[in-house]
PDB file of C-alpha atoms and ligand atoms in Angstrom:
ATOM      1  CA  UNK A 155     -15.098  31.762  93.126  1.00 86.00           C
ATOM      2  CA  UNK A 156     -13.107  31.187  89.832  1.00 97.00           C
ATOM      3  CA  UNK A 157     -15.269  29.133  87.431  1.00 97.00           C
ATOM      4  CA  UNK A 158     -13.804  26.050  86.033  1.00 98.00           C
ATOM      5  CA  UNK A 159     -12.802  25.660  82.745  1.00 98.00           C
ATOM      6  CA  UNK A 160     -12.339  22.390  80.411  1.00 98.00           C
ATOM      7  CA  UNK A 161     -10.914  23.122  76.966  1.00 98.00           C
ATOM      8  CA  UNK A 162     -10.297  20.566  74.147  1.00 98.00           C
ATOM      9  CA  UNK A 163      -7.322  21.246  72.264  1.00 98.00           C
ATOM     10  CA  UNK A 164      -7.993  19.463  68.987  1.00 98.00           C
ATOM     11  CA  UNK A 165      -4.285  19.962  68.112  1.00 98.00           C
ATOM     12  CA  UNK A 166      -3.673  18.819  64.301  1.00 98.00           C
ATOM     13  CA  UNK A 167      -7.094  16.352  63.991  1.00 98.00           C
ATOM     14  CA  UNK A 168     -10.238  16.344  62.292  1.00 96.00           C
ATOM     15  CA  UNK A 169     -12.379  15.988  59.568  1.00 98.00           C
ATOM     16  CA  UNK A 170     -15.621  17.824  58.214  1.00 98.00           C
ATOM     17  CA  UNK A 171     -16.719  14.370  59.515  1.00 98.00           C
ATOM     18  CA  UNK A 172     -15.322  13.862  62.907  1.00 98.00           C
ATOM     19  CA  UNK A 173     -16.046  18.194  63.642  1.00 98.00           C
ATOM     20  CA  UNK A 174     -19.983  16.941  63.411  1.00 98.00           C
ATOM     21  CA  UNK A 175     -19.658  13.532  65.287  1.00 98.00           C
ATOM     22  CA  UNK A 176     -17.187  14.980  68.427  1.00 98.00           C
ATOM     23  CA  UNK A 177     -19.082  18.215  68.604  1.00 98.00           C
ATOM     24  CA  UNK A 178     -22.549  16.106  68.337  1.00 98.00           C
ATOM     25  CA  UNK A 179     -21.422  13.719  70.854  1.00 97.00           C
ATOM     26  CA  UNK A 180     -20.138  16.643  73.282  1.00 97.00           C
ATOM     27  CA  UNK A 181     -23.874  18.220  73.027  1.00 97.00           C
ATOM     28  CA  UNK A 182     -25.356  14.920  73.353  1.00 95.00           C
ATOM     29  CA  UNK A 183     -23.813  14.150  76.519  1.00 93.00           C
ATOM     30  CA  UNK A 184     -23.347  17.507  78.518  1.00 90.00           C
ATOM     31  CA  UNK A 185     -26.948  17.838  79.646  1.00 78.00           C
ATOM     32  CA  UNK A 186     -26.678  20.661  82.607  1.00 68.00           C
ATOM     33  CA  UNK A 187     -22.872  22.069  82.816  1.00 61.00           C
ATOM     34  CA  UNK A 188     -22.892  21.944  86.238  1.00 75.00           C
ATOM     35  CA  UNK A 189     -21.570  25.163  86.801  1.00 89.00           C
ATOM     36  CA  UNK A 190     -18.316  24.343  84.830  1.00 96.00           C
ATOM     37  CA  UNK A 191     -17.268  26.256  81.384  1.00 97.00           C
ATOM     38  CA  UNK A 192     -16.289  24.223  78.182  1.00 98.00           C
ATOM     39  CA  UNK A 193     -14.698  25.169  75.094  1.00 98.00           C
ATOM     40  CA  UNK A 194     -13.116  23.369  71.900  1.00 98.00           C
ATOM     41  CA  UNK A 195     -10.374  24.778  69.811  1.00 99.00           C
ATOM     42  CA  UNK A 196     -10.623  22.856  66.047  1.00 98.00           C
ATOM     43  CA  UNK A 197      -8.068  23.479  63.716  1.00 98.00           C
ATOM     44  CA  UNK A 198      -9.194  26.692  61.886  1.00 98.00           C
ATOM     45  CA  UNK A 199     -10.819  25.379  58.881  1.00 98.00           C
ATOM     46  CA  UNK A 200     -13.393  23.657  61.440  1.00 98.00           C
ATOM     47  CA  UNK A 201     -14.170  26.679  63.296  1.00 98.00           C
ATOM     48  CA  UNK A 202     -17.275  27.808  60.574  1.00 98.00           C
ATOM     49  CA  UNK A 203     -18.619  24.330  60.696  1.00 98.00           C
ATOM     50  CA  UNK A 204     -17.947  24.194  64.713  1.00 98.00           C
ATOM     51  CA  UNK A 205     -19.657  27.707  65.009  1.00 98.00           C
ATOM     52  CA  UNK A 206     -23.200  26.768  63.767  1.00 98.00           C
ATOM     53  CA  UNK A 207     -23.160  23.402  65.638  1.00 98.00           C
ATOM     54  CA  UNK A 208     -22.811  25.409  68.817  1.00 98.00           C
ATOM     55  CA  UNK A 209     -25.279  28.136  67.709  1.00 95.00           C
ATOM     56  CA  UNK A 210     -27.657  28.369  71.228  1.00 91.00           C
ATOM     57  CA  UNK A 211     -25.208  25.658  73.204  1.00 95.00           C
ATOM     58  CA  UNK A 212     -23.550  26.211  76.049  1.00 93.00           C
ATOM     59  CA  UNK A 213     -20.000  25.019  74.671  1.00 97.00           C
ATOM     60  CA  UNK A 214     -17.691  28.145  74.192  1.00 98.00           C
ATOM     61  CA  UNK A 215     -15.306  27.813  70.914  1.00 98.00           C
ATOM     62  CA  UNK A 216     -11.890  28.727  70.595  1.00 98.00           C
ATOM     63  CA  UNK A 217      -8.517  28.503  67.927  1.00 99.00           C
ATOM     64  CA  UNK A 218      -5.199  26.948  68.757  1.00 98.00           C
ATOM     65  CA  UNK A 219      -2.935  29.587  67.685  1.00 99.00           C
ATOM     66  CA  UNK A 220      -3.013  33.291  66.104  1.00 99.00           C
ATOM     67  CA  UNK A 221      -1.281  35.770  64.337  1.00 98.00           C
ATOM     68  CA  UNK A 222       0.383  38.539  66.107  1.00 98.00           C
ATOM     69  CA  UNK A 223      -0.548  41.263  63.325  1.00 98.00           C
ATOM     70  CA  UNK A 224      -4.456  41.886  62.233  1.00 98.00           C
ATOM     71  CA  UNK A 225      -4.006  42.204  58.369  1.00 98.00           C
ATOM     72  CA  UNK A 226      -1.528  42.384  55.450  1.00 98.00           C
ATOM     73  CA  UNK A 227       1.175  40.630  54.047  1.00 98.00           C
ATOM     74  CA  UNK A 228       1.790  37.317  56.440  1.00 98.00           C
ATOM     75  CA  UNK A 229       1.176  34.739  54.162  1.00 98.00           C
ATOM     76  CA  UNK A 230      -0.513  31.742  56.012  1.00 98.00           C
ATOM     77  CA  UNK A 231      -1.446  33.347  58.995  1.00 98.00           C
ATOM     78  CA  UNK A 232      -4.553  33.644  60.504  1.00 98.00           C
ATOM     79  CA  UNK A 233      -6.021  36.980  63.150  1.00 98.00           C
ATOM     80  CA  UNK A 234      -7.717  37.569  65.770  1.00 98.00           C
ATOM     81  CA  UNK A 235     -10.823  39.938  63.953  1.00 98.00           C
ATOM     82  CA  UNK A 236     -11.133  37.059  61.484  1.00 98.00           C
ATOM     83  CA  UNK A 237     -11.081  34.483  64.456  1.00 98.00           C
ATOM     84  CA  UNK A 238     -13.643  36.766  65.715  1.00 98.00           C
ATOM     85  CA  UNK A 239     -15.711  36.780  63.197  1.00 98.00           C
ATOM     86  CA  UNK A 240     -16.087  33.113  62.704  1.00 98.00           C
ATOM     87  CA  UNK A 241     -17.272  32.981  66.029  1.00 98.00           C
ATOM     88  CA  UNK A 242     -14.091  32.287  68.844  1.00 98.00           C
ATOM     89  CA  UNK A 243     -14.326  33.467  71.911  1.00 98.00           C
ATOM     90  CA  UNK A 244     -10.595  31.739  73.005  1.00 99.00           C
ATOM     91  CA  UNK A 245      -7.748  31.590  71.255  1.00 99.00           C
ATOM     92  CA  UNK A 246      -4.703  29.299  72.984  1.00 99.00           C
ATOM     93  CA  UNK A 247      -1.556  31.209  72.520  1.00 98.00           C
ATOM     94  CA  UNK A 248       2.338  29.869  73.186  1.00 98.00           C
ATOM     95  CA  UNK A 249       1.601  26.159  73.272  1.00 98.00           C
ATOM     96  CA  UNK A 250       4.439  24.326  73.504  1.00 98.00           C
ATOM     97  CA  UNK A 251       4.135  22.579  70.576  1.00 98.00           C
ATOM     98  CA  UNK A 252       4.161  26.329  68.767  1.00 98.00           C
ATOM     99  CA  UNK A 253       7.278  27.303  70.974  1.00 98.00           C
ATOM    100  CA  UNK A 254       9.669  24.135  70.052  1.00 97.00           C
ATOM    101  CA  UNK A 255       8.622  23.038  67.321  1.00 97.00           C
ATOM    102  CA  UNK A 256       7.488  26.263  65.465  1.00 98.00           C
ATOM    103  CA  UNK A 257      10.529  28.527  67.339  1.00 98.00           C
ATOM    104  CA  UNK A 258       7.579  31.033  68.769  1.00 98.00           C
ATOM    105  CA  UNK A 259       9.669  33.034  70.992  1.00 98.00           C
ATOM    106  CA  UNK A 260       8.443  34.783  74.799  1.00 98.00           C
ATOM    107  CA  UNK A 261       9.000  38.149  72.700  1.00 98.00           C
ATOM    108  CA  UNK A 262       6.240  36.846  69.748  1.00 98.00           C
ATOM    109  CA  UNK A 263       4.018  34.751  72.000  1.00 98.00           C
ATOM    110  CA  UNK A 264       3.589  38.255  74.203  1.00 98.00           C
ATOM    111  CA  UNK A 265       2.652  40.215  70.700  1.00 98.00           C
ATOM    112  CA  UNK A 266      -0.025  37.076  69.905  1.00 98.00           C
ATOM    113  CA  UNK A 267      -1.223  37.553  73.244  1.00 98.00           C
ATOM    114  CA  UNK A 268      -1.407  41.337  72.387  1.00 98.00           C
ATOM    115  CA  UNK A 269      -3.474  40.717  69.103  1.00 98.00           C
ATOM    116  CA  UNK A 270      -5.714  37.884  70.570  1.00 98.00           C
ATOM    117  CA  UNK A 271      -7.029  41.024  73.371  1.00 98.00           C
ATOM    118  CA  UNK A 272      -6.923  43.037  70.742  1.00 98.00           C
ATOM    119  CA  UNK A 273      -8.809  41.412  68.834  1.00 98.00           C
ATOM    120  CA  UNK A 274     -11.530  41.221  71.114  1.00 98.00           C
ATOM    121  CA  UNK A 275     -10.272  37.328  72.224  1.00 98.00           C
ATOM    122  CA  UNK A 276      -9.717  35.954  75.490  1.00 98.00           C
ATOM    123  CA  UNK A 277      -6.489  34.467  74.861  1.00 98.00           C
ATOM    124  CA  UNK A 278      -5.295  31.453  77.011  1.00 99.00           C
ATOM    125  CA  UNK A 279      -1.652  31.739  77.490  1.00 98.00           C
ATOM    126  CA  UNK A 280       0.483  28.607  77.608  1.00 98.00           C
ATOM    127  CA  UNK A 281       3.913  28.373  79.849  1.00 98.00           C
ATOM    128  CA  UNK A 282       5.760  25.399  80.542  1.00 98.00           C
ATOM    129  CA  UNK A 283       9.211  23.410  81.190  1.00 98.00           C
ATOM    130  CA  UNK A 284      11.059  20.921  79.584  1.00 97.00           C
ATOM    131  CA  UNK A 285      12.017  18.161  81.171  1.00 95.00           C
ATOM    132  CA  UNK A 286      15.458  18.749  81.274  1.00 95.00           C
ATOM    133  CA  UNK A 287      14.695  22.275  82.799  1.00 97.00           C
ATOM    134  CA  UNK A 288      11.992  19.955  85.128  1.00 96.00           C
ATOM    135  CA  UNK A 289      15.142  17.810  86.094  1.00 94.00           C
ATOM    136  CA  UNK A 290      17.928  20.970  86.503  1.00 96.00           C
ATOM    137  CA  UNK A 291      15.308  22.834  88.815  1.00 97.00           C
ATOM    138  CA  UNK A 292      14.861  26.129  86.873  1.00 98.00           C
ATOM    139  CA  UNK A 293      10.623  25.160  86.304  1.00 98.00           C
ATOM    140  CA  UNK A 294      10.202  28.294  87.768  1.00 98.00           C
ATOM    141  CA  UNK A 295      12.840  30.376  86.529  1.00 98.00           C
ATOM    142  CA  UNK A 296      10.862  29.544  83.108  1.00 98.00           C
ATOM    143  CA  UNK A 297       7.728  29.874  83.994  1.00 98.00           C
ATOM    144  CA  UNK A 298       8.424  33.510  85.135  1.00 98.00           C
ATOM    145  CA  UNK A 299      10.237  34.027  82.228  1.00 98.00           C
ATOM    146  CA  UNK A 300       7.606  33.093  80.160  1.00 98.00           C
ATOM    147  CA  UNK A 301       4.616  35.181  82.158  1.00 98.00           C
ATOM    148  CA  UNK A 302       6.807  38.155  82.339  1.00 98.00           C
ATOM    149  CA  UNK A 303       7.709  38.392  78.681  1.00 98.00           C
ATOM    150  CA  UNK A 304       3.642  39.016  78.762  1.00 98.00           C
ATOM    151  CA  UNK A 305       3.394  41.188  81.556  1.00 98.00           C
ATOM    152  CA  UNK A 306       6.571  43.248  80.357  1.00 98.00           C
ATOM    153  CA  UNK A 307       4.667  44.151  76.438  1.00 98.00           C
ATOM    154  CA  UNK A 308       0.733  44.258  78.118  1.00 98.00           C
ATOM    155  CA  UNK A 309       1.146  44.956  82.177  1.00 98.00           C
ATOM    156  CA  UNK A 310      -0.895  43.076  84.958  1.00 98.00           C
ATOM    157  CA  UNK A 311      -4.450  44.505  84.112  1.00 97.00           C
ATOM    158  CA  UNK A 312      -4.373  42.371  80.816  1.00 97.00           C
ATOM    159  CA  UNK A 313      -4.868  38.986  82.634  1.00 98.00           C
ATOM    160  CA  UNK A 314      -7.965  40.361  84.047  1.00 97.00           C
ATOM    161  CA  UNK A 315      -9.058  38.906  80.919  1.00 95.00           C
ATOM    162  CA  UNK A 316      -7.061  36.007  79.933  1.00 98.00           C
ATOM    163  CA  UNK A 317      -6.713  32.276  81.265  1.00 98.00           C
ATOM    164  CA  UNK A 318      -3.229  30.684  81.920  1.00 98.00           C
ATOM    165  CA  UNK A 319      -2.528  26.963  81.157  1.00 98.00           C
ATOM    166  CA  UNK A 320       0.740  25.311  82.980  1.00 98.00           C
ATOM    167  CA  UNK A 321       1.710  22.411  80.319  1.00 98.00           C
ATOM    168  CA  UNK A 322       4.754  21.089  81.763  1.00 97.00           C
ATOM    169  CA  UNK A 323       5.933  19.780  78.166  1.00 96.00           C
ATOM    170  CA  UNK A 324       6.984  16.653  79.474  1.00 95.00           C
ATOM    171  CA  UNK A 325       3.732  15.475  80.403  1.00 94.00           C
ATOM    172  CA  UNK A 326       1.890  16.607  76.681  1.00 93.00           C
ATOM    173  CA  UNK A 327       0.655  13.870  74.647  1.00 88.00           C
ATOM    174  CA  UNK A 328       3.105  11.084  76.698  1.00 89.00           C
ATOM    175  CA  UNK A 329       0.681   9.868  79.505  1.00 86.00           C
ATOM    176  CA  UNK A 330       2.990  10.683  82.270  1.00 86.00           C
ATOM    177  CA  UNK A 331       0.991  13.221  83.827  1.00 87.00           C
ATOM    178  CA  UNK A 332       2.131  15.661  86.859  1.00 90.00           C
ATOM    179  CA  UNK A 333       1.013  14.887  89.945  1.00 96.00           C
ATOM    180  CA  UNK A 334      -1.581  16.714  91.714  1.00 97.00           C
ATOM    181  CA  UNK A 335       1.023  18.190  94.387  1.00 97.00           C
ATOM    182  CA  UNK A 336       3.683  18.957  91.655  1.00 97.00           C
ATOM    183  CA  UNK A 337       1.153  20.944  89.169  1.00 98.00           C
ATOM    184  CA  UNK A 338      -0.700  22.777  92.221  1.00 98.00           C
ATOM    185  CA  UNK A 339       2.733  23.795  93.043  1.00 98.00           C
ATOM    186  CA  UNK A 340       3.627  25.895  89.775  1.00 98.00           C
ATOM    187  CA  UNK A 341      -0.326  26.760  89.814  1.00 98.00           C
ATOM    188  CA  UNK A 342       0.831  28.569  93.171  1.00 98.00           C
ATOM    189  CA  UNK A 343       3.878  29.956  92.371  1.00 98.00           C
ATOM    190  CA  UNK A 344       1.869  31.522  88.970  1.00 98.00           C
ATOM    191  CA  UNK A 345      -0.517  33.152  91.112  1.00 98.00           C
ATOM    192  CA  UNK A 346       1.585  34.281  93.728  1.00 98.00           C
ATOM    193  CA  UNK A 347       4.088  36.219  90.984  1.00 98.00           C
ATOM    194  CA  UNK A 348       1.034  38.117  89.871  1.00 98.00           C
ATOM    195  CA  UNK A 349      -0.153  38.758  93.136  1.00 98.00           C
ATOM    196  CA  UNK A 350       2.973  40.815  93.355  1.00 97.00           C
ATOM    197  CA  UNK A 351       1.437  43.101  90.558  1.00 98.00           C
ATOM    198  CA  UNK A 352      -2.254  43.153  91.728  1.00 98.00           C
ATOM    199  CA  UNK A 353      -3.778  40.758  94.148  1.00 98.00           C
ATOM    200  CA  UNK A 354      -7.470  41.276  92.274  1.00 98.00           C
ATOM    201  CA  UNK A 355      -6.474  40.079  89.007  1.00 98.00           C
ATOM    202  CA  UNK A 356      -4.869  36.858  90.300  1.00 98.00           C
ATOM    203  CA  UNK A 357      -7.098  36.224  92.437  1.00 98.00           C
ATOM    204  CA  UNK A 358      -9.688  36.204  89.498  1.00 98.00           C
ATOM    205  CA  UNK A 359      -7.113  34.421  87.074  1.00 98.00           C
ATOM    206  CA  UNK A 360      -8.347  30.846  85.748  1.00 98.00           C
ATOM    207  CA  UNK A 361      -5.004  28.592  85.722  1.00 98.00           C
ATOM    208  CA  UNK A 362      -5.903  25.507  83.631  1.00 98.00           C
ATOM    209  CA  UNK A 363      -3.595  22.429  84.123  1.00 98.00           C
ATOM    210  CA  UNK A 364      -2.544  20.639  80.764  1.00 98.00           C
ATOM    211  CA  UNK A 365      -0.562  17.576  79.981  1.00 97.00           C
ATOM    212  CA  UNK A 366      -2.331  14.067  79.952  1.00 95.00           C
ATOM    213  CA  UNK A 367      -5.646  14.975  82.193  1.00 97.00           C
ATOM    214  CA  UNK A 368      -8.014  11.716  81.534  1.00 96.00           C
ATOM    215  CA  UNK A 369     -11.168  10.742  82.730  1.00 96.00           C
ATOM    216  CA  UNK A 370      -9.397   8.733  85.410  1.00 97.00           C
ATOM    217  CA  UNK A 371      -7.115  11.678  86.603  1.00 97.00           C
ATOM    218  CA  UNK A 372      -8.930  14.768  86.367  1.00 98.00           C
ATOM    219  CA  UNK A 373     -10.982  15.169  89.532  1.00 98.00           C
ATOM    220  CA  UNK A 374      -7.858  14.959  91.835  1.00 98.00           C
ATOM    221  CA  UNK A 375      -5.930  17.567  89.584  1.00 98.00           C
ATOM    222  CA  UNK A 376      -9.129  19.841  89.599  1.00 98.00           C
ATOM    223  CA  UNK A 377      -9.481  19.479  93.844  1.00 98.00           C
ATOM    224  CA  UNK A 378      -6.502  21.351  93.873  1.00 98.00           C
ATOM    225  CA  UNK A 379      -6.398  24.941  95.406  1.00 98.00           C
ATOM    226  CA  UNK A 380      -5.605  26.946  92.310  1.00 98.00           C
ATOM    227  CA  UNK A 381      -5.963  24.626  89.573  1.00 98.00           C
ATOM    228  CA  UNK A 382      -8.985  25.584  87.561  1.00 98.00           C
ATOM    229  CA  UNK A 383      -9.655  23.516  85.312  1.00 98.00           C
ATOM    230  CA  UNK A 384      -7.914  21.579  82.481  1.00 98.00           C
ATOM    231  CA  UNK A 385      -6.566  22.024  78.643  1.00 98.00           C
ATOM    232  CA  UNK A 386      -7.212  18.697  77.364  1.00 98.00           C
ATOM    233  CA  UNK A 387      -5.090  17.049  74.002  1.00 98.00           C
ATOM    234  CA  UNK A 388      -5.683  13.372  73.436  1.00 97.00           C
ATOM    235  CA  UNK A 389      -8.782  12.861  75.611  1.00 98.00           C
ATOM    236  CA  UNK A 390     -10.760  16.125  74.115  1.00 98.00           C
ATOM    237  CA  UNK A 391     -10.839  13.899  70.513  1.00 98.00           C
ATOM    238  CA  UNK A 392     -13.391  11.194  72.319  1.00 98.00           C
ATOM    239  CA  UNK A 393     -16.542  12.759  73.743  1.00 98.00           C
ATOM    240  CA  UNK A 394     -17.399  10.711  76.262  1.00 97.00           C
ATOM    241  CA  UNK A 395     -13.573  11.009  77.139  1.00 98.00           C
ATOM    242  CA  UNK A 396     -13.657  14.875  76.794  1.00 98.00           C
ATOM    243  CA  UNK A 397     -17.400  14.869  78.996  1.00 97.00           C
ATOM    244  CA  UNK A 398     -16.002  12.312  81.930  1.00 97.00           C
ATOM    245  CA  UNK A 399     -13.428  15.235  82.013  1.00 97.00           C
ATOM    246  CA  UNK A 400     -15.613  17.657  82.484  1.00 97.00           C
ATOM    247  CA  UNK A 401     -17.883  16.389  84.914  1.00 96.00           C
ATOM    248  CA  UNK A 402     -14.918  15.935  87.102  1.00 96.00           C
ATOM    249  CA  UNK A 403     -14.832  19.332  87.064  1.00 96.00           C
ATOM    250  CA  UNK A 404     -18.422  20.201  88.143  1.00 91.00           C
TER     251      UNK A 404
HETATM  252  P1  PGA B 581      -2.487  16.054  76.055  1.00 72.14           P
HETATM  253  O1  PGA B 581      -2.205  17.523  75.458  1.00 72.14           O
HETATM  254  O2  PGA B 581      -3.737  16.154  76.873  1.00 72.14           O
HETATM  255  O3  PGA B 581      -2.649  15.185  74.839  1.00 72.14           O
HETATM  256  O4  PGA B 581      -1.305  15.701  76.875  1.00 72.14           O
HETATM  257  C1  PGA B 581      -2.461  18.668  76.220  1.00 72.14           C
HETATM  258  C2  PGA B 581      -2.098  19.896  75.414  1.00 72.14           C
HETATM  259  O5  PGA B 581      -1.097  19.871  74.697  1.00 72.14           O
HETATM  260  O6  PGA B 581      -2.821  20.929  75.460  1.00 72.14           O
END
C-alpha cells in the first residue's frame, strides 16, 4: 500500500507572520494523521523558521525548487546540502511555473532532480501539459517526454525514492480542475511507462495529483486507483483549507 501524500506548495506567499499562523493552524488542527503524510514547501527564507515549528510534529517540510549544482559560482541559487541542512526532507522539482515561466528545460529539471537525490532529498518531480497540448492530444507524448528526460540522466532505480506530481498546467491556480477519470488516466499511463523499466519501483511510486484540489474535490480525486495524494497551491495557504484536504485523504 502506497501511503498518501498531501503537500502545500506555498508558491511565492508568506510572511515571518503568516509562516507561524499557517504552520500553527496546520498543527492545531491535524490531531492523528490518519495514516496520511503531509508536507509544506515555504519559500526558502521560511524554511529555518518552518523547521523549528515542526521540531517533534508529524508534518514533513519541503522547498519549491533547487539548484542543479551543490556549490560555487550560481549567483541566487539555492542546493540541495543547504536545503538539507535547514531541515527539508522534499524538494518539488520542474513545476510548471519553473518550466514556462523560468524556461527550466527536461535536460535541467533531470540535473535538479539529480542534485535534489544527491543531496540526500526526496525530490517530487513535476510533469504536465498545456492546454493547447491537452486540446491537440499529445498529453502523453509530454508527459513521457518529460519522465524520460529523468529516467534517460538517473535510470528507473532513482524513483524508488522520489514522488511524481501530474499538474496538468491548465488546471494550476485557475479552478478548473481535472476530473477524477481524466487525471487517473495520466496517473495510469505514468505508472504503466515505468512499469516497463521495473514493475517494483512503480508499483511503490507515490503519484500526487496537482491543479485546483479543494476541500470540496479532493476525496473523489484521492479514491482513484493510482492517485496518491495531492500537491496543493491556493488551498495549502488556509489551514483549515489545507487540513479538510488532508483528511480527505485519510
Ligand atoms: P493550485 O496549484 O492548487 O493553486 O492549482 C497547484 C500547484 O501549482 O502545485
Amino acid at each position: 500500500m502506497r501511503q498518501k501524500l498531501v503537500a502545500g506548495n506555498w508558491k511565492l506567499n508568506g510572511s515571518l507572520a503568516m509562516t507561524r499562523e499557517l504552520i500553527g493552524g496546520i498543527l492545531d488542527g491535524m490531531g492523528s494523521s490518519g495514516g496520511v503524510e503531509v508536507a509544506v514547501c515555504p519559500p526558502y527564507v521560511y524554511l529555518p523558521l518552518a523547521h523549528s515549528l515542526l521540531e517533534n510534529a508529524a508534518v514533513r517540510l519541503g522547498a519549491q525548487d533547487v539548484c542543479d549544482q551543490d556549490s560555487g559560482a550560481f549567483t541566487g541559487e539555492v542546493s540541495a546540502p543547504m536545503l538539507r541542512e535547514v531541515g527539508c526532507h522534499y524538494v518539488i522539482v520542474g513545476h510548471s511555473e519553473r518550466r514556462n515561466l523560468y524556461g527550466e528545460s527536461d535536460e535541467l529539471v533531470a540535473r535538479k532532480f539529480a542534485a535534489a537525490r544527491r543531496g540526500g532529498l526526496v525530490p517530487i518531480l513535476c510533469v504536465g501539459e498545456l492546454l493547447e497540448e491537452r486540446e491537440q492530444g499529445v498529453t502523453e507524448q509530454v508527459v513521457a517526454r518529460q519522465l524520460d528526460a529523468v529516467l534517460d540522466l538517473e535510470g528507473i532505480g532513482a524513483f524508488g525514492d522520489a514522488v511524481v506530481a501530474y499538474e496538468p498546467v491548465w488546471a494550476i491556480g485557475t479552478g478548473k480542475t481535472a476530473t477524477p477519470e481524466q487525471a487517473e488516466a495520466v496517473h495510469a499511463f505514468i505508472r504503466e511507462r515505468l512499469r516497463a523499466h521495473d514493475p517494483a519501483v512503480a508499483e511503490g511510486l507515490r503519484i500526487l495529483y496537482g491543479g485546483s484540489v479543494k476541500g470540496s474535490n479532493a476525496a473523489e480525486l484521492f479514491a482513484q486507483p493510482n492517485i496518491d495524494g495531492g500537491l496543493i497551491g491556493g488551498a495549502s495557504l488556509q489551514a483549515e483549507e489545507f487540513l479538510a484536504i488532508c483528511r480527505a485523504a485519510g
